[in-house]
C-alpha positions as YAML, in Angstrom:
chain: A
units: angstrom
residues:
- id: 1
  name: MET
  ca: [-41.43, -18.75, 20.99]
- id: 2
  name: ASN
  ca: [-44.57, -20.61, 21.48]
- id: 3
  name: LYS
  ca: [-46.15, -21.97, 24.75]
- id: 4
  name: LYS
  ca: [-44.02, -25.19, 25.03]
- id: 5
  name: ASN
  ca: [-40.89, -22.76, 24.78]
- id: 6
  name: THR
  ca: [-41.78, -20.34, 27.36]
- id: 7
  name: VAL
  ca: [-40.98, -20.63, 31.27]
- id: 8
  name: LYS
  ca: [-43.62, -18.97, 33.31]
- id: 9
  name: LYS
  ca: [-44.08, -20.69, 36.89]
- id: 10
  name: ASN
  ca: [-42.26, -19.44, 39.64]
- id: 11
  name: TRP
  ca: [-40.63, -22.73, 40.48]
- id: 12
  name: GLU
  ca: [-39.31, -23.09, 37.17]
- id: 13
  name: PHE
  ca: [-37.67, -20.00, 37.17]
- id: 14
  name: GLN
  ca: [-36.07, -21.00, 40.79]
- id: 15
  name: LYS
  ca: [-35.01, -24.17, 39.48]
- id: 16
  name: ILE
  ca: [-33.06, -22.59, 36.66]
- id: 17
  name: LEU
  ca: [-31.48, -19.86, 38.89]
- id: 18
  name: SER
  ca: [-30.45, -22.26, 41.45]
- id: 19
  name: GLY
  ca: [-28.25, -24.06, 38.92]
- id: 20
  name: HIS
  ca: [-25.72, -21.14, 39.25]
- id: 21
  name: ASN
  ca: [-24.95, -21.49, 35.49]
- id: 22
  name: GLN
  ca: [-24.67, -17.84, 34.05]
- id: 23
  name: VAL
  ca: [-23.49, -15.97, 31.32]
- id: 24
  name: ILE
  ca: [-23.17, -11.99, 31.98]
- id: 25
  name: SER
  ca: [-22.97, -9.51, 29.51]
- id: 26
  name: ARG
  ca: [-23.14, -5.51, 30.08]
- id: 27
  name: ASN
  ca: [-26.61, -5.46, 28.80]
- id: 28
  name: LEU
  ca: [-27.85, -9.00, 29.75]
- id: 29
  name: ILE
  ca: [-27.51, -11.85, 32.39]
- id: 30
  name: ILE
  ca: [-28.60, -15.53, 31.17]
- id: 31
  name: TYR
  ca: [-29.21, -18.44, 33.68]
- id: 32
  name: PHE
  ca: [-29.35, -21.84, 31.92]
- id: 33
  name: ASN
  ca: [-29.57, -25.47, 32.68]
- id: 34
  name: LYS
  ca: [-29.34, -28.44, 30.26]
- id: 35
  name: SER
  ca: [-32.49, -29.48, 28.71]
- id: 36
  name: ASP
  ca: [-34.20, -31.57, 26.01]
- id: 37
  name: TYR
  ca: [-35.39, -28.39, 24.10]
- id: 38
  name: PHE
  ca: [-35.08, -24.41, 24.13]
- id: 39
  name: ARG
  ca: [-36.99, -22.76, 26.73]
- id: 40
  name: CYS
  ca: [-36.82, -19.16, 27.87]
- id: 41
  name: GLY
  ca: [-38.23, -16.97, 30.75]
- id: 42
  name: ILE
  ca: [-37.60, -13.23, 30.63]
- id: 43
  name: SER
  ca: [-37.50, -10.91, 33.52]
- id: 44
  name: ILE
  ca: [-37.22, -7.04, 33.70]
- id: 45
  name: PRO
  ca: [-36.45, -5.80, 37.30]
- id: 46
  name: LYS
  ca: [-39.10, -3.21, 38.76]
- id: 47
  name: GLN
  ca: [-36.89, -0.64, 39.62]
- id: 48
  name: PHE
  ca: [-35.79, -0.09, 36.01]
- id: 49
  name: ALA
  ca: [-38.99, 0.51, 34.28]
- id: 50
  name: ASN
  ca: [-42.91, 1.09, 34.93]
- id: 51
  name: ALA
  ca: [-45.22, -2.02, 33.82]
- id: 52
  name: VAL
  ca: [-45.83, -0.89, 30.27]
- id: 53
  name: GLN
  ca: [-42.00, -0.18, 29.65]
- id: 54
  name: ARG
  ca: [-41.24, -3.86, 31.40]
- id: 55
  name: ASN
  ca: [-43.92, -5.27, 28.98]
- id: 56
  name: HIS
  ca: [-42.45, -3.53, 25.89]
- id: 57
  name: TYR
  ca: [-38.99, -4.41, 26.59]
- id: 58
  name: LYS
  ca: [-40.01, -8.10, 27.20]
- id: 59
  name: ASN
  ca: [-41.84, -8.25, 23.76]
- id: 60
  name: GLN
  ca: [-38.79, -6.87, 22.13]
- id: 61
  name: ILE
  ca: [-36.70, -9.83, 23.77]
- id: 62
  name: ARG
  ca: [-39.37, -12.20, 22.35]
- id: 63
  name: ALA
  ca: [-39.55, -10.60, 18.85]
- id: 64
  name: ILE
  ca: [-35.59, -11.16, 18.73]
- id: 65
  name: LEU
  ca: [-35.77, -14.59, 20.07]
- id: 66
  name: ARG
  ca: [-38.55, -15.65, 17.60]
- id: 67
  name: LYS
  ca: [-36.39, -14.76, 14.71]
- id: 68
  name: MET
  ca: [-33.15, -16.66, 16.27]
- id: 69
  name: ASP
  ca: [-32.71, -20.43, 15.13]
- id: 70
  name: VAL
  ca: [-33.00, -21.94, 18.46]
- id: 71
  name: SER
  ca: [-33.08, -25.50, 17.46]
- id: 72
  name: LYS
  ca: [-29.34, -25.97, 18.32]
- id: 73
  name: ILE
  ca: [-30.26, -24.29, 21.92]
- id: 74
  name: ASN
  ca: [-31.08, -27.18, 24.14]
- id: 75
  name: TYR
  ca: [-31.26, -25.03, 27.20]
- id: 76
  name: ASP
  ca: [-33.61, -23.76, 29.66]
- id: 77
  name: THR
  ca: [-32.91, -20.21, 30.17]
- id: 78
  name: VAL
  ca: [-33.94, -17.28, 32.32]
- id: 79
  name: VAL
  ca: [-32.89, -13.88, 30.53]
- id: 80
  name: ILE
  ca: [-32.43, -10.82, 32.95]
- id: 81
  name: ALA
  ca: [-32.11, -7.43, 31.11]
- id: 82
  name: ARG
  ca: [-29.69, -4.98, 32.81]
- id: 83
  name: LYS
  ca: [-30.33, -1.03, 32.72]
- id: 84
  name: ASN
  ca: [-28.03, -0.64, 29.92]
- id: 85
  name: PHE
  ca: [-30.08, -3.04, 27.65]
- id: 86
  name: PHE
  ca: [-32.64, 0.01, 27.60]
- id: 87
  name: ASN
  ca: [-30.57, 2.25, 25.91]
- id: 88
  name: LEU
  ca: [-29.51, 0.23, 23.16]
- id: 89
  name: SER
  ca: [-30.87, 0.66, 19.58]
- id: 90
  name: TRP
  ca: [-32.83, -2.39, 17.90]
- id: 91
  name: ASP
  ca: [-29.85, -3.59, 16.16]
- id: 92
  name: GLU
  ca: [-27.71, -3.59, 18.93]
- id: 93
  name: LYS
  ca: [-30.01, -5.45, 21.07]
- id: 94
  name: VAL
  ca: [-30.21, -8.03, 18.40]
- id: 95
  name: LEU
  ca: [-26.81, -8.15, 18.38]
- id: 96
  name: ALA
  ca: [-26.15, -8.61, 22.34]
- id: 97
  name: ILE
  ca: [-28.72, -11.51, 22.63]
- id: 98
  name: HIS
  ca: [-27.25, -13.20, 19.62]
- id: 99
  name: LYS
  ca: [-23.61, -13.01, 21.07]
- id: 100
  name: ILE
  ca: [-24.62, -14.10, 24.66]
- id: 101
  name: TYR
  ca: [-26.69, -17.17, 23.16]
- id: 102
  name: GLU
  ca: [-23.59, -17.99, 21.04]
- id: 103
  name: ARG
  ca: [-21.55, -17.96, 24.39]
- id: 104
  name: ILE
  ca: [-23.92, -20.57, 25.45]
- id: 105
  name: THR
  ca: [-23.84, -22.89, 22.69]
- id: 106
  name: ASP
  ca: [-20.06, -22.63, 22.68]
- id: 107
  name: GLY
  ca: [-19.55, -23.41, 26.14]
- id: 108
  name: LYS
  ca: [-18.00, -20.01, 27.07]
- id: 109
  name: GLU
  ca: [-19.60, -19.59, 30.35]
- id: 110
  name: LYS
  ca: [-18.79, -16.75, 32.60]
...
């Protein structure tokens, strides 16, 4: 993921969240809108971890997304981690993120 693929501004997050297209799993919630290329924003709720831990989990998600082939994912996405996500091992986190993005690209919303 580079700067072009990052959602940073609040209004960008709000635009994606207001689209109401979402995929929910036990570990993650992903909101998405159709786009010309892949962009991703990451959110970790404050009540789940302190700032250091939130940054650690954001970096983990970014690392997983960097290794994924995102060329066929033409969506703006916002990834919101749930409490269960923090207790997973690295391999389980990778699998969870891959599965949920497959559901988006296959059109299996909800």
